[in-house]
Amino acid sequence: MADFDAKSIVDRSRAAFNAGKCKSLATRLEHLKNLYRMIDEHEKDFCDAMKRDLNKPYTECMGYEITLAKNEIIGYLENLSQWVKPERVKKPLFMLGQDAYIRREPLGVVLIIGAWNYPFQLTIHPLIGAIAAGNTVIIKPSELAEETAKILADLLPKYLDSDCVQVVNGAVKETTALLEQKFDHILYTGNSVVGKIVMAAAAKHLTPVTLELGGKSPVFVDKNCDISTAARRITWGKFVNSGQTCIAPDYILCEEEVKDQLVQAIKDTLKEFYGEDPQKSNDYGRIINERHFKRLEDLLQGVNVAAGGKTVIDDKYIEPTIVTDVKGDEAVMQHEIFGPILPIMIVKDADDAIRYINSRNPPLMLHVFTKSKSMMKKIQDEVHSAMFIGNDSLLVGGVDTLPFGGVGTSGMGAYHGKHTFETFSHRRACVVAKLGMEAANQIRYPPYSEKKYSWAQWLMAKKPKREGILGFWPFTLLAMIFAAFFAMFQMMVTLPGLQ
C-alpha cells in the first residue's frame, strides 16, 4: 500500500463520529442487520478463504467462526435497545427528588487489530460490539491470514457505511502507522511481544486498550477422574485448528500412576478423530506459515515423543504430537506452544501442580479434570488464572454471557456479548436536579452553622450496619408495635360486655 495514509483514514473516522453518523440506535441496528446479511450471504466465501489460509475444516469454520458471529449479532439485535437505556442507580437521602443514572455512550474512534488463528471471529466479534456501542471503527485484519483479510476488505464496504467502518490491509508498516494516530480505544488480539508495542503506542495518547494475549494454559488431570473422557475432551480442545487456539490446553500435569493410561487414551482418541494418518484427514488443519512451522519444529528437538512427531514443511503439516518426561526448564515449557504439541509433565500431587502453575505467569485458561468437587474447588481457589474450566475445554469461548479476557501477561480487559458493548462504551455518570425546593438546599450553602451541620450529617452520613438483632431494628420496632396493638386488641375483646 504505497499510498497508505493512516492520518487520512483516522481523520475520516473522526469526522464521521463527530457528525454523529453512527450514533443513533436505528443506525447501529441497521449496521448490525447488514453485517448479519453479509455473513449469511457469504458463509461459503469466508470458509473457502479460511480453508486456503489454515486448511480449516468446514465444520470448524462454521462452528467456531461463522455461527458464533451470527449468534453474537442476534443477541445484540434482541437486547441492544435495552442496553442503551439509562441505568437508574440508588441515591442517598439528600438526593431525594433528583435523578441519577448512567448513560452508555460511544467512545469515539476504535481500532481493532485482528488475529490470524481465527481470522474471521477474532475480527468480527469485537467489530459487532464496537458498532453496537455507536463508535466508528477501523479494523486491521491479520496479514498472515491473507485470504480472509482480502475478503473482509472486499465485502465490508459493500454492506456497511465506509465512513463508519474502514478496513486496512497490510503488514507491520501499516499497523505501525495506524498506531501513531490517536484512537479512543484499541483492541488487539495476538502475542505479548506485539501487545507491549500496542500498549506503548496507546500510552502516548492515553488511549485505553483491550489486549487478548494468551499464554500457557495448563491442564491438571486428577487421578480421581474418568481418564477416557478427559482424554477425549483434552484431545478435542488441543488439536482443533491444529492447536492454534489461545485457550487450548497447552500442557498436562498429572501423577505418575495415571500417565500411561492417559497417554494411551489420547493416542486412541487421535486415531478415532483423525485416522491412521492425520495428514490425509479432512478434519485436521495446517500451521499458518513456515515461520511458525519452524518454531514448532524446533520445540520437538531433544524431547521424548510418545506419539506423532512427523513434520512436512511443504504442507505446513505437523502431526498431533504427545511429548512425555518433560521438565519445567525445557524449551517446550517456556512459552505458549500454539500448535499441535502436547507436553505431559509429572507432578507428585495436586499441591505440587498448584505450586508449579502459581510459580509462572497467570494462565489465560486453567483446566481441571476430576470427579471430586472439593478438588475442583481447591484448585479454583488456590490457582490464579484469567478463566477456568472444569472437566472440559474451549467451552468458555462459546458462552457470550461470560467475559472473555486475560489477566496479567495473558491480557487485560474482556469482551464477548454485552461485555464487548461495555468495553466500547463510556459509562457516563449523570445527575439532573430540579430547580425547585431551593429552600431545602440552604443547609449546604455558607454561612455554615451548627444547625446546618447537624441537618447535613443527618441527611448525608452513613452508619455501619449493626450486628445481630440490632441490625434489624426497623423490623424489630414494627414487630413491637404490632405486638402491642395485638395485645391491646385481645384485652379489648375480653372486657365484660364485648364478648
Short mmCIF file of C-alpha atoms in Angstrom, two decimals:
data_model
loop_
_atom_site.label_atom_id
_atom_site.label_comp_id
_atom_site.label_asym_id
_atom_site.label_seq_id
_atom_site.Cartn_x
_atom_site.Cartn_y
_atom_site.Cartn_z
CA MET A 1 0.00 0.00 0.00
CA ALA A 2 2.35 2.67 -1.29
CA ASP A 3 -0.23 5.41 -0.97
CA PHE A 4 -1.28 4.42 2.55
CA ASP A 5 -2.15 7.47 4.64
CA ALA A 6 -3.05 6.49 8.19
CA LYS A 7 -3.88 10.04 9.25
CA SER A 8 -6.46 10.49 6.47
CA ILE A 9 -8.11 7.20 7.37
CA VAL A 10 -8.38 8.11 11.05
CA ASP A 11 -9.49 11.67 10.22
CA ARG A 12 -12.31 10.24 8.11
CA SER A 13 -13.48 8.10 11.02
CA ARG A 14 -13.16 11.02 13.42
CA ALA A 15 -15.23 13.28 11.17
CA ALA A 16 -17.97 10.65 10.89
CA PHE A 17 -18.04 10.20 14.66
CA ASN A 18 -18.13 13.94 15.36
CA ALA A 19 -21.02 14.27 12.91
CA GLY A 20 -22.93 11.63 14.87
CA LYS A 21 -23.23 9.50 11.77
CA CYS A 22 -23.13 6.16 13.58
CA LYS A 23 -24.57 7.13 16.96
CA SER A 24 -28.33 6.67 16.69
CA LEU A 25 -29.83 3.37 17.81
CA ALA A 26 -31.52 2.99 14.43
CA THR A 27 -28.19 3.29 12.60
CA ARG A 28 -26.49 0.83 14.92
CA LEU A 29 -29.23 -1.75 14.43
CA GLU A 30 -29.19 -1.24 10.68
CA HIS A 31 -25.43 -1.83 10.59
CA LEU A 32 -25.80 -5.00 12.65
CA LYS A 33 -28.52 -6.31 10.35
CA ASN A 34 -26.37 -5.58 7.31
CA LEU A 35 -23.40 -7.29 8.92
CA TYR A 36 -25.53 -10.36 9.60
CA ARG A 37 -26.70 -10.33 5.99
CA MET A 38 -23.11 -10.14 4.77
CA ILE A 39 -22.12 -13.17 6.84
CA ASP A 40 -25.23 -15.12 5.88
CA GLU A 41 -24.81 -14.47 2.17
CA HIS A 42 -21.09 -15.24 2.09
CA GLU A 43 -20.61 -18.13 4.53
CA LYS A 44 -19.03 -20.29 1.83
CA ASP A 45 -16.72 -17.48 0.67
CA PHE A 46 -15.41 -16.98 4.20
CA CYS A 47 -14.98 -20.71 4.80
CA ASP A 48 -13.17 -21.11 1.48
CA ALA A 49 -10.81 -18.28 2.46
CA MET A 50 -10.05 -19.87 5.83
CA LYS A 51 -9.52 -23.22 4.09
CA ARG A 52 -6.83 -21.58 1.96
CA ASP A 53 -5.29 -19.81 4.96
CA LEU A 54 -5.28 -22.62 7.52
CA ASN A 55 -6.79 -25.67 5.80
CA LYS A 56 -9.59 -25.07 8.30
CA PRO A 57 -12.30 -27.76 8.08
CA TYR A 58 -15.74 -26.53 7.10
CA THR A 59 -17.25 -27.73 10.39
CA GLU A 60 -14.68 -25.78 12.42
CA CYS A 61 -15.16 -22.73 10.22
CA MET A 62 -18.92 -22.76 10.71
CA GLY A 63 -18.92 -23.86 14.34
CA TYR A 64 -16.13 -21.71 15.76
CA GLU A 65 -16.21 -18.69 13.44
CA ILE A 66 -19.37 -18.08 11.41
CA THR A 67 -22.10 -19.35 13.73
CA LEU A 68 -20.58 -17.68 16.81
CA ALA A 69 -20.54 -14.34 14.99
CA LYS A 70 -24.13 -14.71 13.78
CA ASN A 71 -25.27 -15.66 17.28
CA GLU A 72 -23.48 -12.62 18.65
CA ILE A 73 -25.32 -10.31 16.25
CA ILE A 74 -28.69 -11.89 17.07
CA GLY A 75 -28.01 -11.31 20.77
CA TYR A 76 -27.33 -7.65 20.08
CA LEU A 77 -30.42 -7.22 17.92
CA GLU A 78 -32.53 -8.70 20.71
CA ASN A 79 -31.00 -6.71 23.58
CA LEU A 80 -29.35 -3.52 22.36
CA SER A 81 -32.45 -1.35 22.75
CA GLN A 82 -32.44 -2.24 26.47
CA TRP A 83 -28.67 -1.92 26.96
CA VAL A 84 -28.61 1.66 25.65
CA LYS A 85 -31.29 2.86 28.08
CA PRO A 86 -30.17 4.97 31.05
CA GLU A 87 -29.40 2.81 34.08
CA ARG A 88 -31.01 4.22 37.20
CA VAL A 89 -28.87 3.96 40.34
CA LYS A 90 -29.56 4.07 44.07
CA LYS A 91 -29.41 7.55 45.56
CA PRO A 92 -28.61 8.88 49.03
CA LEU A 93 -31.32 10.58 51.06
CA PHE A 94 -30.11 14.10 50.22
CA MET A 95 -30.78 13.33 46.51
CA LEU A 96 -34.47 12.77 47.13
CA GLY A 97 -36.45 14.08 44.16
CA GLN A 98 -33.38 14.33 41.90
CA ASP A 99 -32.39 11.99 39.07
CA ALA A 100 -29.18 9.94 38.95
CA TYR A 101 -28.33 7.47 36.19
CA ILE A 102 -25.61 6.03 33.95
CA ARG A 103 -25.63 6.62 30.20
CA ARG A 104 -23.60 4.31 27.99
CA GLU A 105 -22.12 6.42 25.25
CA PRO A 106 -19.71 5.63 22.39
CA LEU A 107 -16.02 6.20 23.00
CA GLY A 108 -15.21 7.57 19.54
CA VAL A 109 -12.83 6.04 17.00
CA VAL A 110 -11.88 2.43 17.71
CA LEU A 111 -9.02 0.38 16.25
CA ILE A 112 -9.41 -3.41 16.13
CA ILE A 113 -6.29 -5.43 15.27
CA GLY A 114 -7.36 -8.95 14.45
CA ALA A 115 -5.56 -12.29 14.75
CA TRP A 116 -4.72 -14.98 12.20
CA ASN A 117 -5.71 -18.16 14.04
CA TYR A 118 -9.45 -17.39 13.98
CA PRO A 119 -9.23 -14.62 11.38
CA PHE A 120 -12.96 -14.11 10.99
CA GLN A 121 -14.24 -14.49 14.55
CA LEU A 122 -11.47 -12.51 16.25
CA THR A 123 -12.03 -9.57 13.91
CA ILE A 124 -15.82 -9.61 13.56
CA HIS A 125 -16.67 -10.30 17.21
CA PRO A 126 -15.17 -7.06 18.55
CA LEU A 127 -16.47 -5.19 15.48
CA ILE A 128 -20.03 -6.17 16.41
CA GLY A 129 -19.75 -4.66 19.89
CA ALA A 130 -17.93 -1.55 18.68
CA ILE A 131 -20.67 -0.84 16.11
CA ALA A 132 -23.41 -1.55 18.65
CA ALA A 133 -21.84 0.96 21.05
CA GLY A 134 -22.03 3.68 18.37
CA ASN A 135 -18.35 4.03 17.54
CA THR A 136 -16.65 4.44 14.21
CA VAL A 137 -14.25 1.56 13.62
CA ILE A 138 -11.05 0.83 11.75
CA ILE A 139 -10.24 -2.86 11.54
CA LYS A 140 -6.83 -4.23 10.69
CA PRO A 141 -7.12 -7.96 9.86
CA SER A 142 -4.04 -10.11 10.28
CA GLU A 143 -1.89 -10.16 7.15
CA LEU A 144 -0.90 -13.77 7.94
CA ALA A 145 -4.45 -14.95 7.13
CA GLU A 146 -4.18 -13.20 3.79
CA GLU A 147 -7.21 -14.72 2.05
CA THR A 148 -9.59 -13.91 4.91
CA ALA A 149 -8.19 -10.37 5.14
CA LYS A 150 -8.84 -9.84 1.43
CA ILE A 151 -12.46 -10.95 1.57
CA LEU A 152 -13.14 -8.79 4.63
CA ALA A 153 -11.74 -5.76 2.83
CA ASP A 154 -13.81 -6.58 -0.23
CA LEU A 155 -17.17 -7.28 1.42
CA LEU A 156 -17.44 -4.99 4.44
CA PRO A 157 -17.63 -1.75 2.37
CA LYS A 158 -20.48 -3.28 0.36
CA TYR A 159 -22.63 -3.81 3.45
CA LEU A 160 -21.56 -1.11 5.92
CA ASP A 161 -21.11 2.65 5.65
CA SER A 162 -17.42 3.14 4.83
CA ASP A 163 -17.30 6.30 6.91
CA CYS A 164 -18.30 4.26 9.94
CA VAL A 165 -16.28 1.10 9.30
CA GLN A 166 -13.00 1.02 7.38
CA VAL A 167 -10.74 -1.94 6.63
CA VAL A 168 -6.96 -1.54 6.41
CA ASN A 169 -4.92 -4.39 4.98
CA GLY A 170 -1.16 -4.50 5.17
CA ALA A 171 1.61 -5.63 7.49
CA VAL A 172 3.94 -4.09 10.07
CA LYS A 173 4.33 -0.80 8.20
CA GLU A 174 0.58 -0.12 8.03
CA THR A 175 -0.05 -1.25 11.60
CA THR A 176 2.77 0.94 12.89
CA ALA A 177 1.41 3.95 11.00
CA LEU A 178 -2.05 3.38 12.45
CA LEU A 179 -0.67 3.10 15.99
CA GLU A 180 0.93 6.52 15.63
CA GLN A 181 -2.55 8.04 15.39
CA LYS A 182 -4.86 8.89 18.26
CA PHE A 183 -7.69 6.43 18.92
CA ASP A 184 -10.27 6.30 21.68
CA HIS A 185 -9.84 2.56 22.23
CA ILE A 186 -7.64 -0.16 20.76
CA LEU A 187 -8.41 -3.88 20.91
CA TYR A 188 -5.54 -6.17 19.94
CA THR A 189 -5.52 -9.96 19.76
CA GLY A 190 -2.15 -11.68 19.42
CA ASN A 191 1.09 -12.29 21.29
CA SER A 192 2.56 -10.42 24.25
CA VAL A 193 5.53 -9.04 22.29
CA VAL A 194 3.28 -7.09 19.93
CA GLY A 195 0.89 -6.43 22.82
CA LYS A 196 3.62 -4.40 24.55
CA ILE A 197 4.18 -2.42 21.34
CA VAL A 198 0.47 -1.68 21.05
CA MET A 199 0.24 -0.63 24.69
CA ALA A 200 3.30 1.64 24.43
CA ALA A 201 1.88 3.34 21.33
CA ALA A 202 -1.51 3.78 23.00
CA ALA A 203 0.09 5.25 26.13
CA LYS A 204 1.40 8.20 24.12
CA HIS A 205 -2.20 9.29 23.57
CA LEU A 206 -3.56 7.92 26.89
CA THR A 207 -5.69 5.55 24.82
CA PRO A 208 -7.24 2.64 26.74
CA VAL A 209 -6.55 -0.84 25.40
CA THR A 210 -8.02 -4.31 25.48
CA LEU A 211 -5.28 -6.91 24.99
CA GLU A 212 -6.11 -10.55 24.29
CA LEU A 213 -2.69 -12.20 24.51
CA GLY A 214 -2.81 -15.84 25.59
CA GLY A 215 -0.16 -17.83 27.45
CA LYS A 216 0.48 -21.36 28.66
CA SER A 217 -2.87 -22.81 29.76
CA PRO A 218 -2.31 -25.87 31.98
CA VAL A 219 -4.47 -28.95 32.45
CA PHE A 220 -4.43 -30.81 35.76
CA VAL A 221 -5.74 -34.38 35.44
CA ASP A 222 -6.59 -35.77 38.86
CA LYS A 223 -6.19 -39.50 39.47
CA ASN A 224 -9.81 -39.44 40.67
CA CYS A 225 -11.05 -38.85 37.14
CA ASP A 226 -12.63 -40.57 34.16
CA ILE A 227 -9.40 -40.79 32.14
CA SER A 228 -11.10 -41.82 28.90
CA THR A 229 -13.49 -38.86 28.94
CA ALA A 230 -10.73 -36.46 29.99
CA ALA A 231 -8.53 -37.67 27.12
CA ARG A 232 -11.27 -37.12 24.54
CA ARG A 233 -12.05 -33.61 25.72
CA ILE A 234 -8.40 -32.61 26.05
CA THR A 235 -7.62 -34.01 22.60
CA TRP A 236 -10.52 -32.13 21.06
CA GLY A 237 -9.60 -28.82 22.69
CA LYS A 238 -5.88 -29.19 21.96
CA PHE A 239 -5.93 -30.23 18.32
CA VAL A 240 -8.84 -28.19 16.94
CA ASN A 241 -7.32 -25.74 14.45
CA SER A 242 -4.04 -27.68 14.78
CA GLY A 243 -3.55 -26.38 18.31
CA GLN A 244 -3.61 -22.74 17.20
CA THR A 245 -6.18 -21.64 19.79
CA CYS A 246 -5.39 -19.25 22.64
CA ILE A 247 -7.49 -21.11 25.24
CA ALA A 248 -6.43 -24.60 24.12
CA PRO A 249 -4.75 -26.90 26.64
CA ASP A 250 -1.03 -26.08 26.45
CA TYR A 251 0.37 -28.82 28.69
CA ILE A 252 -0.84 -31.52 31.09
CA LEU A 253 0.12 -32.05 34.73
CA CYS A 254 -0.69 -35.46 36.17
CA GLU A 255 0.59 -38.02 38.64
CA GLU A 256 2.86 -40.87 37.53
CA GLU A 257 0.25 -43.53 38.20
CA VAL A 258 -2.16 -42.19 35.55
CA LYS A 259 0.36 -41.08 32.89
CA ASP A 260 0.49 -44.27 30.82
CA GLN A 261 -3.28 -44.69 30.83
CA LEU A 262 -3.75 -41.04 29.84
CA VAL A 263 -1.19 -41.21 27.01
CA GLN A 264 -2.78 -44.34 25.60
CA ALA A 265 -6.27 -42.82 25.82
CA ILE A 266 -5.09 -39.71 23.93
CA LYS A 267 -3.44 -41.91 21.27
CA ASP A 268 -6.66 -43.87 20.84
CA THR A 269 -8.65 -40.66 20.58
CA LEU A 270 -6.32 -39.17 17.97
CA LYS A 271 -6.77 -42.28 15.86
CA GLU A 272 -10.54 -42.07 16.27
CA PHE A 273 -10.64 -38.35 15.37
CA TYR A 274 -8.10 -38.19 12.53
CA GLY A 275 -7.48 -41.76 11.39
CA GLU A 276 -4.20 -43.61 10.94
CA ASP A 277 -2.68 -40.71 9.02
CA PRO A 278 -3.93 -37.26 10.17
CA GLN A 279 -2.25 -35.65 7.14
CA LYS A 280 -4.91 -37.28 4.98
CA SER A 281 -7.77 -36.27 7.25
CA ASN A 282 -10.18 -33.60 6.03
CA ASP A 283 -10.73 -32.62 9.65
CA TYR A 284 -7.17 -31.61 10.53
CA GLY A 285 -5.78 -28.15 9.79
CA ARG A 286 -2.34 -26.79 8.99
CA ILE A 287 0.16 -24.37 10.51
CA ILE A 288 -0.35 -20.79 9.33
CA ASN A 289 3.11 -20.27 7.74
CA GLU A 290 6.67 -21.55 7.53
CA ARG A 291 7.97 -19.31 10.32
CA HIS A 292 5.54 -20.76 12.84
CA PHE A 293 6.13 -24.24 11.42
CA LYS A 294 9.88 -23.96 12.07
CA ARG A 295 9.26 -22.51 15.54
CA LEU A 296 7.16 -25.57 16.41
CA GLU A 297 9.57 -27.98 14.75
CA ASP A 298 12.38 -26.58 16.94
CA LEU A 299 10.35 -27.39 20.06
CA LEU A 300 10.48 -31.08 19.12
CA GLN A 301 14.25 -31.19 19.19
CA GLY A 302 15.63 -33.34 22.03
CA VAL A 303 12.25 -34.22 23.60
CA ASN A 304 10.71 -37.63 24.23
CA VAL A 305 7.99 -38.05 21.59
CA ALA A 306 5.43 -40.59 22.80
CA ALA A 307 3.18 -40.21 19.76
CA GLY A 308 3.25 -38.30 16.49
CA GLY A 309 6.20 -36.07 15.69
CA LYS A 310 6.01 -36.17 11.88
CA THR A 311 6.55 -32.83 10.13
CA VAL A 312 6.17 -31.90 6.44
CA ILE A 313 7.24 -28.33 5.75
CA ASP A 314 5.90 -28.22 2.16
CA ASP A 315 2.43 -28.98 3.52
CA LYS A 316 2.92 -26.96 6.74
CA TYR A 317 1.80 -30.16 8.46
CA ILE A 318 2.76 -31.14 11.99
CA GLU A 319 1.30 -34.39 13.22
CA PRO A 320 -0.62 -34.31 16.52
CA THR A 321 2.20 -34.96 18.97
CA ILE A 322 2.43 -36.08 22.60
CA VAL A 323 5.64 -35.35 24.50
CA THR A 324 6.37 -37.08 27.83
CA ASP A 325 9.04 -37.00 30.56
CA VAL A 326 9.02 -33.22 30.28
CA LYS A 327 10.92 -31.00 32.70
CA GLY A 328 9.91 -27.46 33.61
CA ASP A 329 13.07 -25.91 32.20
CA GLU A 330 12.72 -27.37 28.69
CA ALA A 331 12.00 -25.09 25.73
CA VAL A 332 8.56 -26.62 25.19
CA MET A 333 7.57 -25.42 28.68
CA GLN A 334 8.88 -21.86 28.41
CA HIS A 335 6.43 -20.19 26.05
CA GLU A 336 2.93 -20.75 24.69
CA ILE A 337 3.16 -23.61 22.19
CA PHE A 338 0.30 -22.54 19.92
CA GLY A 339 0.48 -25.69 17.86
CA PRO A 340 -0.28 -29.44 17.90
CA ILE A 341 2.31 -30.44 20.52
CA LEU A 342 1.05 -31.63 23.92
CA PRO A 343 3.65 -32.00 26.71
CA ILE A 344 2.84 -34.11 29.77
CA MET A 345 4.73 -33.35 32.98
CA ILE A 346 4.61 -35.45 36.13
CA VAL A 347 3.70 -33.89 39.49
CA LYS A 348 3.61 -35.53 42.91
CA ASP A 349 0.06 -34.46 43.69
CA ALA A 350 -2.43 -31.59 43.35
CA ASP A 351 -0.43 -29.36 45.71
CA ASP A 352 2.67 -29.86 43.58
CA ALA A 353 0.64 -28.90 40.47
CA ILE A 354 -0.68 -25.80 42.22
CA ARG A 355 2.83 -24.73 43.22
CA TYR A 356 4.12 -25.20 39.69
CA ILE A 357 1.32 -23.24 38.00
CA ASN A 358 1.50 -20.42 40.54
CA SER A 359 5.26 -20.12 40.02
CA ARG A 360 4.62 -19.00 36.45
CA ASN A 361 2.64 -16.18 34.83
CA PRO A 362 -1.12 -16.44 35.38
CA PRO A 363 -2.56 -18.61 32.58
CA LEU A 364 -5.33 -17.47 30.29
CA MET A 365 -7.26 -20.69 30.92
CA LEU A 366 -6.95 -23.20 33.74
CA HIS A 367 -8.33 -26.70 33.11
CA VAL A 368 -9.08 -29.26 35.83
CA PHE A 369 -10.36 -32.81 35.29
CA THR A 370 -11.62 -34.52 38.44
CA LYS A 371 -14.67 -36.25 39.90
CA SER A 372 -14.05 -34.56 43.24
CA LYS A 373 -15.94 -31.34 43.92
CA SER A 374 -13.59 -30.50 46.76
CA MET A 375 -10.55 -30.93 44.49
CA MET A 376 -12.18 -28.77 41.82
CA LYS A 377 -12.85 -26.04 44.38
CA LYS A 378 -9.38 -26.33 45.91
CA ILE A 379 -7.61 -25.66 42.62
CA GLN A 380 -10.10 -22.98 41.62
CA ASP A 381 -9.47 -21.25 44.95
CA GLU A 382 -5.69 -21.61 45.06
CA VAL A 383 -4.58 -21.02 41.45
CA HIS A 384 -4.72 -17.58 39.84
CA SER A 385 -5.88 -17.60 36.22
CA ALA A 386 -7.87 -15.41 33.86
CA MET A 387 -10.52 -18.06 33.16
CA PHE A 388 -11.35 -21.52 34.47
CA ILE A 389 -12.97 -24.65 33.08
CA GLY A 390 -13.66 -27.92 34.83
CA ASN A 391 -13.88 -31.27 33.05
CA ASP A 392 -13.84 -29.84 29.53
CA SER A 393 -12.04 -27.41 27.23
CA LEU A 394 -12.79 -24.45 24.92
CA LEU A 395 -16.43 -24.05 26.05
CA VAL A 396 -15.85 -20.73 27.82
CA GLY A 397 -15.30 -19.08 24.43
CA GLY A 398 -18.81 -20.05 23.33
CA VAL A 399 -20.69 -18.59 26.31
CA ASP A 400 -21.40 -14.99 25.32
CA THR A 401 -22.65 -14.07 28.80
CA LEU A 402 -19.16 -14.69 30.22
CA PRO A 403 -16.37 -12.11 29.95
CA PHE A 404 -13.58 -13.43 27.73
CA GLY A 405 -10.22 -11.93 28.58
CA GLY A 406 -6.84 -12.26 30.24
CA VAL A 407 -5.12 -11.24 33.44
CA GLY A 408 -1.51 -10.20 33.93
CA THR A 409 0.61 -11.25 30.96
CA SER A 410 -2.31 -13.08 29.36
CA GLY A 411 -4.05 -9.77 28.66
CA MET A 412 -6.29 -7.07 30.04
CA GLY A 413 -9.92 -6.22 29.54
CA ALA A 414 -12.63 -8.56 28.29
CA TYR A 415 -15.28 -8.90 25.63
CA HIS A 416 -17.99 -11.20 24.17
CA GLY A 417 -21.71 -10.47 24.30
CA LYS A 418 -22.69 -7.48 26.40
CA HIS A 419 -19.13 -7.30 27.73
CA THR A 420 -17.98 -6.10 24.29
CA PHE A 421 -20.62 -3.39 24.34
CA GLU A 422 -19.40 -2.32 27.78
CA THR A 423 -15.76 -2.35 26.63
CA PHE A 424 -16.52 0.06 23.78
CA SER A 425 -18.88 2.29 25.79
CA HIS A 426 -18.21 5.11 28.22
CA ARG A 427 -20.28 4.82 31.40
CA ARG A 428 -21.25 8.46 31.78
CA ALA A 429 -22.41 9.45 35.27
CA CYS A 430 -25.39 11.83 35.12
CA VAL A 431 -27.28 13.81 37.74
CA VAL A 432 -30.24 16.01 36.82
CA ALA A 433 -31.55 18.17 39.65
CA LYS A 434 -34.83 20.08 39.85
CA LEU A 435 -34.79 23.85 40.11
CA GLY A 436 -37.47 23.89 42.79
CA MET A 437 -37.19 23.21 46.55
CA GLU A 438 -34.26 25.62 46.85
CA ALA A 439 -35.06 26.28 50.50
CA ALA A 440 -34.02 22.73 51.34
CA ASN A 441 -30.58 23.42 49.87
CA GLN A 442 -29.80 26.20 52.36
CA ILE A 443 -28.06 23.71 54.65
CA ARG A 444 -25.24 23.25 52.09
CA TYR A 445 -24.61 26.94 51.45
CA PRO A 446 -22.46 29.33 53.53
CA PRO A 447 -22.58 30.80 56.06
CA TYR A 448 -22.32 27.46 57.88
CA SER A 449 -23.75 26.85 61.34
CA GLU A 450 -24.10 24.04 63.86
CA LYS A 451 -27.74 23.64 62.95
CA LYS A 452 -26.94 23.33 59.24
CA TYR A 453 -24.16 20.88 60.04
CA SER A 454 -26.47 18.69 62.12
CA TRP A 455 -29.05 18.56 59.34
CA ALA A 456 -26.38 17.86 56.73
CA GLN A 457 -24.95 14.99 58.80
CA TRP A 458 -28.40 13.51 59.28
CA LEU A 459 -29.02 13.61 55.52
CA MET A 460 -25.58 12.56 54.29
CA ALA A 461 -23.68 10.47 56.83
CA LYS A 462 -23.98 6.70 56.55
CA LYS A 463 -23.80 4.50 59.63
CA PRO A 464 -22.33 0.97 59.80
CA LYS A 465 -24.86 -1.82 59.88
CA ARG A 466 -25.27 -3.34 63.33
CA GLU A 467 -24.68 -7.00 64.01
CA GLY A 468 -27.36 -9.35 65.30
CA ILE A 469 -30.90 -8.31 66.05
CA LEU A 470 -29.92 -4.66 66.44
CA GLY A 471 -29.10 -4.68 62.73
CA PHE A 472 -32.80 -5.26 62.08
CA TRP A 473 -34.07 -2.51 64.38
CA PRO A 474 -36.69 -1.16 61.92
CA PHE A 475 -38.28 -4.60 61.65
CA THR A 476 -37.91 -5.14 65.39
CA LEU A 477 -39.67 -1.81 66.06
CA LEU A 478 -42.51 -2.67 63.69
CA ALA A 479 -42.88 -6.09 65.32
CA MET A 480 -43.04 -4.49 68.78
CA ILE A 481 -45.70 -2.03 67.62
CA PHE A 482 -47.72 -4.85 66.03
CA ALA A 483 -47.40 -6.96 69.18
CA ALA A 484 -48.58 -4.05 71.34
CA PHE A 485 -51.63 -3.44 69.11
CA PHE A 486 -52.42 -7.16 69.10
CA ALA A 487 -52.20 -7.32 72.92
CA MET A 488 -54.48 -4.28 73.24
CA PHE A 489 -56.96 -5.89 70.84
CA GLN A 490 -57.03 -9.09 72.91
CA MET A 491 -57.61 -7.11 76.08
CA MET A 492 -60.47 -5.23 74.46
CA VAL A 493 -62.28 -8.32 73.22
CA THR A 494 -62.04 -9.95 76.65
CA LEU A 495 -63.57 -6.98 78.53
CA PRO A 496 -67.08 -7.53 80.01
CA GLY A 497 -69.80 -6.57 77.56
CA LEU A 498 -67.61 -7.12 74.46
CA GLN A 499 -67.90 -10.90 74.42
#
